[in-house]
Coordinates of N, CA and C in Angstrom, one line a residue:
M49 N 92.4 165.3 90.9 CA 93.5 164.4 91.3 C 92.9 163.3 92.2
H50 N 93.6 162.2 92.2 CA 93.2 161.1 93.1 C 93.7 161.4 94.5
A51 N 92.9 160.9 95.5 CA 93.2 161.1 96.9 C 94.5 160.4 97.2
T52 N 94.6 159.1 96.7 CA 95.8 158.3 97.0 C 96.3 157.7 95.7
L53 N 97.6 157.2 95.8 CA 98.1 156.4 94.6 C 97.3 155.1 94.4
C54 N 96.8 154.5 95.4 CA 96.0 153.3 95.2 C 94.7 153.6 94.4
D55 N 94.2 154.8 94.6 CA 93.0 155.3 93.8 C 93.4 155.4 92.4
L56 N 94.6 155.9 92.1 CA 95.1 156.1 90.7 C 95.3 154.7 90.1
I57 N 95.9 153.8 90.8 CA 96.2 152.4 90.4 C 94.9 151.7 90.1
T58 N 93.9 151.9 91.0 CA 92.6 151.2 90.7 C 91.9 151.7 89.5
D59 N 92.0 153.0 89.3 CA 91.4 153.7 88.1 C 92.1 153.1 86.8
L60 N 93.4 153.0 86.8 CA 94.2 152.5 85.7 C 93.9 151.0 85.4
V61 N 93.7 150.2 86.4 CA 93.4 148.8 86.2 C 92.0 148.7 85.7
Q62 N 91.1 149.5 86.1 CA 89.7 149.5 85.6 C 89.7 149.8 84.1
N63 N 90.6 150.6 83.6 CA 90.7 150.9 82.2 C 90.9 149.5 81.5
S64 N 91.7 148.7 82.0 CA 92.0 147.4 81.4 C 90.7 146.5 81.4
F65 N 90.0 146.6 82.5 CA 88.7 145.8 82.6 C 87.8 146.3 81.4
E66 N 87.7 147.6 81.3 CA 86.8 148.2 80.3 C 87.3 148.0 78.9
A67 N 88.6 147.7 78.7 CA 89.2 147.4 77.4 C 89.0 145.9 77.0
N68 N 88.2 145.2 77.8 CA 87.9 143.8 77.6 C 89.1 142.9 77.7
A69 N 90.0 143.2 78.5 CA 91.2 142.4 78.7 C 90.8 141.1 79.4
T70 N 91.4 140.0 79.0 CA 91.2 138.8 79.7 C 92.4 138.4 80.6
E71 N 93.5 139.1 80.4 CA 94.7 138.9 81.3 C 95.3 140.2 81.6
I72 N 95.3 140.5 82.9 CA 95.8 141.8 83.4 C 96.9 141.5 84.5
K73 N 98.0 142.2 84.4 CA 99.1 142.0 85.4 C 99.3 143.4 86.0
L74 N 99.2 143.4 87.3 CA 99.6 144.6 88.1 C 100.8 144.3 89.0
N75 N 101.9 145.0 88.7 CA 103.1 144.8 89.5 C 103.4 146.1 90.2
V76 N 103.5 146.1 91.5 CA 103.8 147.2 92.4 C 105.1 146.9 93.1
E77 N 106.1 147.7 92.9 CA 107.4 147.4 93.5 C 107.8 148.7 94.3
E78 N 108.0 148.5 95.6 CA 108.3 149.7 96.5 C 109.7 149.5 97.0
T79 N 110.6 150.5 96.8 CA 111.9 150.6 97.4 C 112.0 151.9 98.1
E80 N 113.1 152.1 98.8 CA 113.3 153.4 99.4 C 113.4 154.6 98.4
Q81 N 113.9 154.2 97.2 CA 114.2 155.2 96.2 C 113.0 155.4 95.2
N82 N 112.2 154.3 95.0 CA 111.2 154.4 93.9 C 110.0 153.6 94.3
L83 N 108.9 154.1 93.7 CA 107.6 153.3 93.7 C 107.4 153.0 92.2
N84 N 107.6 151.7 91.8 CA 107.4 151.4 90.4 C 106.2 150.6 90.2
V85 N 105.4 151.0 89.2 CA 104.1 150.3 88.9 C 104.0 150.0 87.4
V86 N 103.6 148.7 87.1 CA 103.4 148.3 85.7 C 102.0 147.7 85.7
I87 N 101.2 148.1 84.8 CA 99.9 147.6 84.5 C 99.9 147.1 83.1
A88 N 99.8 145.8 82.8 CA 99.9 145.3 81.4 C 98.6 144.5 81.2
D89 N 98.0 144.7 80.0 CA 96.8 143.9 79.7 C 96.8 143.5 78.2
N90 N 95.9 142.5 77.9 CA 95.8 142.1 76.5 C 94.4 142.6 76.0
G91 N 94.0 143.7 76.4 CA 92.7 144.3 76.0 C 92.8 144.8 74.5
K92 N 91.8 145.6 74.2 CA 91.6 146.0 72.8 C 92.7 146.9 72.3
G93 N 93.5 147.5 73.2 CA 94.5 148.4 72.8 C 94.0 149.7 72.2
M94 N 94.9 150.6 71.8 CA 94.6 151.8 71.2 C 95.5 152.1 70.0
S95 N 95.0 152.8 69.0 CA 95.8 153.3 67.9 C 96.7 154.4 68.4
A96 N 97.7 154.7 67.7 CA 98.6 155.8 68.0 C 97.8 157.1 68.2
E97 N 96.8 157.3 67.3 CA 96.0 158.6 67.4 C 95.2 158.6 68.7
T98 N 94.5 157.5 69.0 CA 93.7 157.4 70.2 C 94.6 157.5 71.5
L99 N 95.8 156.9 71.4 CA 96.7 157.0 72.6 C 97.1 158.4 72.9
E100 N 97.4 159.2 71.8 CA 97.7 160.6 72.0 C 96.5 161.4 72.6
K101 N 95.3 161.1 72.1 CA 94.1 161.8 72.6 C 93.8 161.4 74.0
A102 N 94.1 160.2 74.4 CA 93.9 159.7 75.8 C 94.7 160.4 76.9
K103 N 95.7 161.1 76.4 CA 96.6 161.9 77.4 C 96.0 163.2 77.6
D104 N 95.0 163.6 76.9 CA 94.3 164.9 77.0 C 93.1 164.8 78.0
P105 N 93.1 165.6 79.1 CA 92.0 165.4 80.0 C 90.6 165.8 79.5
F106 N 90.6 166.5 78.3 CA 89.3 166.9 77.8 C 88.9 165.9 76.7
Y107 N 89.5 164.8 76.6 CA 89.1 163.8 75.6 C 88.4 162.6 76.3
S108 N 87.3 162.1 75.7 CA 86.7 160.9 76.1 C 86.1 160.3 74.8
D109 N 86.2 159.0 74.7 CA 85.7 158.3 73.5 C 84.2 158.3 73.4
G110 N 83.6 158.7 74.5 CA 82.1 158.7 74.6 C 81.5 157.3 74.7
L111 N 82.3 156.3 74.7 CA 81.7 154.9 74.8 C 81.7 154.4 76.3
K112 N 82.8 154.6 77.0 CA 82.9 154.1 78.4 C 81.9 154.8 79.3
H113 N 81.9 156.1 79.2 CA 81.1 156.9 80.1 C 80.3 157.9 79.2
R114 N 79.2 157.5 78.8 CA 78.4 158.3 77.8 C 78.1 159.7 78.4
H115 N 77.9 159.8 79.7 CA 77.6 161.1 80.3 C 78.8 162.0 80.5
R116 N 80.0 161.5 80.4 CA 81.2 162.3 80.7 C 81.8 162.8 79.4
K117 N 82.3 164.0 79.5 CA 83.0 164.6 78.4 C 84.5 164.7 78.6
V118 N 85.0 164.1 79.6 CA 86.4 164.2 79.9 C 86.9 162.8 80.3
G119 N 88.2 162.5 80.2 CA 88.8 161.3 80.6 C 90.0 161.7 81.4
L120 N 90.0 161.3 82.7 CA 91.0 161.9 83.6 C 92.1 160.9 84.1
G121 N 91.9 159.6 84.0 CA 92.9 158.7 84.6 C 94.3 158.9 84.1
L122 N 94.5 158.8 82.8 CA 95.9 158.9 82.3 C 96.4 160.3 82.5
P123 N 95.6 161.4 82.2 CA 96.1 162.7 82.5 C 96.5 162.9 83.9
F124 N 95.8 162.4 84.9 CA 96.2 162.5 86.3 C 97.5 161.7 86.5
L125 N 97.7 160.6 85.9 CA 99.0 159.9 86.0 C 100.1 160.8 85.5
F126 N 100.0 161.3 84.4 CA 101.1 162.1 83.8 C 101.3 163.4 84.6
Q127 N 100.2 164.0 85.2 CA 100.4 165.2 86.0 C 101.1 164.8 87.3
T128 N 100.7 163.7 87.9 CA 101.3 163.3 89.2 C 102.8 163.0 88.9
S129 N 103.1 162.3 87.9 CA 104.5 162.0 87.5 C 105.3 163.3 87.3
E130 N 104.7 164.2 86.5 CA 105.5 165.4 86.2 C 105.7 166.3 87.5
M131 N 104.7 166.4 88.3 CA 104.9 167.3 89.5 C 105.8 166.7 90.6
T132 N 106.0 165.4 90.5 CA 106.9 164.8 91.5 C 108.2 164.3 91.0
G133 N 108.6 164.7 89.7 CA 109.8 164.3 89.1 C 109.9 162.9 88.8
G134 N 108.8 162.2 88.6 CA 108.8 160.8 88.2 C 108.7 160.6 86.7
T135 N 108.4 159.4 86.3 CA 108.3 159.1 84.9 C 107.0 158.3 84.7
A136 N 106.4 158.4 83.6 CA 105.2 157.6 83.2 C 105.2 157.4 81.7
T137 N 104.9 156.2 81.3 CA 104.8 155.9 79.9 C 103.6 155.0 79.7
I138 N 103.1 155.1 78.5 CA 102.0 154.2 78.1 C 102.3 153.7 76.6
E139 N 102.2 152.4 76.5 CA 102.4 151.8 75.2 C 101.2 151.0 74.9
S140 N 100.7 151.1 73.7 CA 99.5 150.4 73.3 C 99.5 150.0 71.8
Q141 N 98.9 148.9 71.5 CA 98.8 148.5 70.1 C 97.4 148.0 70.0
E142 N 96.7 148.5 69.0 CA 95.3 148.0 68.7 C 95.3 146.5 68.5
G143 N 94.3 145.9 69.2 CA 94.2 144.5 69.1 C 95.2 143.6 69.9
V144 N 96.1 144.3 70.6 CA 97.1 143.5 71.3 C 97.1 143.8 72.8
G145 N 96.9 145.1 73.2 CA 96.9 145.5 74.6 C 97.6 146.7 74.9
T146 N 97.7 147.0 76.2 CA 98.2 148.3 76.7 C 99.1 148.0 77.9
T147 N 100.2 148.7 78.0 CA 101.0 148.7 79.2 C 101.3 150.1 79.7
V148 N 100.9 150.3 80.9 CA 101.2 151.6 81.6 C 102.3 151.4 82.6
T149 N 103.3 152.2 82.6 CA 104.4 152.1 83.5 C 104.7 153.4 84.2
F150 N 104.9 153.4 85.5 CA 105.3 154.7 86.1 C 106.2 154.4 87.3
S151 N 107.1 155.4 87.5 CA 108.0 155.3 88.6 C 108.0 156.7 89.3
L152 N 107.8 156.6 90.6 CA 107.7 157.9 91.4 C 108.7 157.8 92.6
D153 N 109.1 159.0 93.1 CA 109.9 159.1 94.3 C 109.0 159.1 95.5
P154 N 109.0 158.0 96.3 CA 108.2 158.0 97.5 C 108.4 159.1 98.5
A155 N 109.6 159.7 98.4 CA 109.9 160.8 99.4 C 109.5 162.2 98.9
H156 N 109.1 162.3 97.7 CA 108.8 163.6 97.2 C 107.6 164.2 98.0
V157 N 107.8 165.5 98.3 CA 106.8 166.2 99.2 C 105.4 166.3 98.5
D158 N 105.4 166.3 97.2 CA 104.1 166.5 96.5 C 103.4 165.2 96.1
L159 N 104.0 164.1 96.5 CA 103.4 162.8 96.1 C 102.3 162.5 97.0
P160 N 101.1 162.1 96.4 CA 100.0 161.8 97.3 C 100.3 160.5 98.1
M161 N 99.6 160.4 99.2 CA 99.8 159.2 100.1 C 99.6 157.9 99.2
F162 N 100.2 156.8 99.6 CA 100.1 155.6 98.9 C 98.7 155.0 99.0
G163 N 98.1 155.1 100.2 CA 96.8 154.6 100.4 C 96.7 153.2 100.9
N164 N 95.5 152.6 100.9 CA 95.3 151.3 101.5 C 95.3 150.2 100.4
F165 N 96.5 149.6 100.2 CA 96.7 148.6 99.1 C 95.8 147.4 99.3
P166 N 95.6 146.9 100.5 CA 94.7 145.7 100.7 C 93.3 146.0 100.2
T167 N 92.8 147.1 100.5 CA 91.4 147.5 100.0 C 91.4 147.6 98.5
A168 N 92.4 148.2 98.0 CA 92.5 148.4 96.5 C 92.5 147.0 95.8
A169 N 93.4 146.1 96.4 CA 93.6 144.8 95.8 C 92.3 144.0 95.9
V170 N 91.6 144.0 97.0 CA 90.3 143.3 97.2 C 89.3 143.8 96.2
T171 N 89.2 145.1 96.1 CA 88.3 145.8 95.2 C 88.5 145.3 93.7
L172 N 89.8 145.3 93.3 CA 90.1 144.9 92.0 C 89.8 143.4 91.7
M173 N 90.1 142.6 92.7 CA 89.9 141.1 92.6 C 88.4 140.8 92.5
T174 N 87.6 141.6 93.1 CA 86.1 141.3 93.1 C 85.3 142.1 92.1
Y175 N 86.0 142.9 91.3 CA 85.3 143.7 90.3 C 84.7 142.7 89.3
G176 N 83.5 143.0 88.8 CA 82.8 142.0 87.9 C 83.4 142.1 86.5
F177 N 84.4 141.3 86.2 CA 84.9 141.2 84.8 C 85.3 139.7 84.6
K178 N 85.3 139.4 83.3 CA 85.6 138.0 82.9 C 87.1 138.0 82.5
G179 N 87.9 137.4 83.3 CA 89.3 137.4 83.0 C 90.1 137.2 84.3
N180 N 91.4 137.2 84.1 CA 92.3 137.0 85.2 C 93.1 138.3 85.5
L181 N 93.3 138.5 86.8 CA 94.1 139.6 87.2 C 95.1 139.0 88.1
T182 N 96.4 139.3 87.9 CA 97.5 138.9 88.8 C 98.1 140.1 89.4
I183 N 98.2 140.1 90.7 CA 98.8 141.2 91.4 C 100.1 140.7 92.1
E184 N 101.1 141.5 91.8 CA 102.4 141.2 92.4 C 102.8 142.4 93.2
H185 N 103.1 142.3 94.5 CA 103.5 143.4 95.3 C 104.8 143.1 96.0
S186 N 105.8 143.9 95.9 CA 107.1 143.7 96.5 C 107.5 145.0 97.2
K187 N 108.2 144.8 98.3 CA 108.7 145.9 99.1 C 110.0 145.5 99.7
D188 N 111.0 146.2 99.4 CA 112.4 146.0 99.9 C 112.8 144.5 99.9
G189 N 112.5 143.9 98.8 CA 113.0 142.5 98.6 C 112.0 141.4 99.0
K190 N 111.0 141.8 99.7 CA 109.9 140.8 100.1 C 108.8 141.0 99.1
S191 N 108.1 139.8 98.8 CA 107.0 140.0 97.8 C 106.0 138.8 97.9
Y192 N 104.9 139.1 97.3 CA 103.9 138.0 97.1 C 103.2 138.3 95.8
S193 N 102.5 137.2 95.3 CA 101.7 137.3 94.1 C 100.4 136.6 94.3
V194 N 99.4 137.1 93.7 CA 98.0 136.5 93.8 C 97.3 136.6 92.5
S195 N 96.7 135.5 92.1 CA 95.9 135.5 90.8 C 94.5 135.3 91.1
R196 N 93.7 136.1 90.4 CA 92.2 136.0 90.5 C 91.7 134.6 90.2
E197 N 92.2 134.0 89.2 CA 91.8 132.6 88.8 C 92.1 131.6 89.9
E198 N 93.3 131.7 90.5 CA 93.6 130.8 91.7 C 92.7 131.1 92.8
L199 N 92.4 132.3 93.1 CA 91.5 132.6 94.2 C 90.1 132.0 94.0
I200 N 89.6 132.2 92.8 CA 88.3 131.6 92.5 C 88.3 130.1 92.6
E201 N 89.4 129.5 92.2 CA 89.5 128.0 92.3 C 89.5 127.6 93.7
V202 N 90.1 128.3 94.6 CA 90.2 127.9 96.0 C 88.9 128.4 96.8
L203 N 88.5 129.6 96.5 CA 87.4 130.2 97.4 C 86.0 130.2 96.7
G204 N 86.0 130.0 95.4 CA 84.7 130.1 94.7 C 84.3 131.5 94.4
D205 N 83.1 131.8 94.6 CA 82.6 133.2 94.3 C 83.2 134.2 95.2
L206 N 84.0 135.1 94.6 CA 84.8 136.1 95.5 C 83.9 137.1 96.1
N207 N 82.6 137.2 95.7 CA 81.7 138.2 96.3 C 80.9 137.6 97.3
D208 N 81.0 136.3 97.6 CA 80.3 135.6 98.7 C 81.0 136.2 100.0
L209 N 80.2 136.4 101.0 CA 80.7 137.1 102.2 C 81.9 136.3 102.9
E210 N 81.7 135.0 103.0 CA 82.8 134.2 103.6 C 84.1 134.3 102.7
S211 N 83.9 134.2 101.4 CA 85.1 134.2 100.5 C 85.7 135.6 100.5
L212 N 84.9 136.6 100.6 CA 85.4 138.0 100.6 C 86.2 138.2 101.9
T213 N 85.7 137.7 103.0 CA 86.4 137.8 104.3 C 87.8 137.1 104.2
L214 N 87.8 135.9 103.7 CA 89.1 135.2 103.5 C 90.0 135.9 102.6
L215 N 89.5 136.4 101.5 CA 90.3 137.1 100.5 C 91.0 138.3 101.2
K216 N 90.2 139.1 102.0 CA 90.7 140.3 102.7 C 91.8 139.9 103.7
Q217 N 91.5 138.8 104.4 CA 92.5 138.3 105.4 C 93.8 137.9 104.7
F218 N 93.7 137.2 103.5 CA 94.8 136.7 102.8 C 95.7 137.9 102.3
I219 N 95.0 138.9 101.7 CA 95.8 140.0 101.2 C 96.4 140.8 102.4
E220 N 95.7 141.0 103.4 CA 96.2 141.8 104.6 C 97.4 141.0 105.2
G221 N 97.3 139.7 105.3 CA 98.4 138.9 105.8 C 99.6 139.0 104.9
N222 N 99.5 138.9 103.6 CA 100.6 139.1 102.8 C 101.2 140.5 102.9
E223 N 100.4 141.5 103.0 CA 100.8 142.9 103.2 C 101.6 143.0 104.5
D224 N 101.1 142.4 105.5 CA 101.8 142.4 106.8 C 103.2 141.8 106.7
E225 N 103.3 140.7 105.9 CA 104.6 140.0 105.7 C 105.6 140.9 105.0
I226 N 105.2 141.6 104.0 CA 106.2 142.4 103.2 C 106.4 143.8 103.9
N227 N 105.5 144.2 104.8 CA 105.7 145.5 105.5 C 106.4 145.3 106.8
G228 N 106.4 144.0 107.3 CA 106.9 143.7 108.7 C 108.4 143.8 108.8

C-alpha cells in the first residue's frame, strides 16, 4: 500500500508517462464530503483484455519493469477505494488513452493521509518525459491550474536549481491560497 494518497496519485500519473502520453491532465478536487481525482491521458491505452489483467496485482506486462513480476498501482487504487467505501474506475482504449477516476471519503478512518501535494506536483512536473502535464487542484471552491508547457516557457529547464526553486515556491503559494 502507498504511504499517502499523493504517492498513489504520483504512481498513477507515472503510468501515463510510461504509456508515452503527450497530454496528461490531473484534476484533484477536495471537498468536505469527497476527494475526487481524475487522471486522463492520450497514451497508448489498453485493450479490454489488458485492462482486466492490469487490475490483478500479480500481472505485469514485463515491459515497464523487466525485473518485476507484479504490477501494484491500479490494484492498490482499487483496494484503497474498496476498503474506504469509495469508487474507482478505469477506462482505456488502445491507441487513444486512459482515464482513471476515483472518489474517496476524506473522513474515512482507513483512508491513508493525503500527503504533501506540493512535493508530488513538483516531482511530476520535473519528471523526464516529453509532453505536457496539466495539474488542477481545487479545495472548497478555490482552485488553481498549472501546465508543464507554460512553466517551461516561463522558467526554462525545470530541473535547473533556480527554476526548481521558483516552481516549488509557485506550487506552494497556490496551495497556501486554496488551503488558507
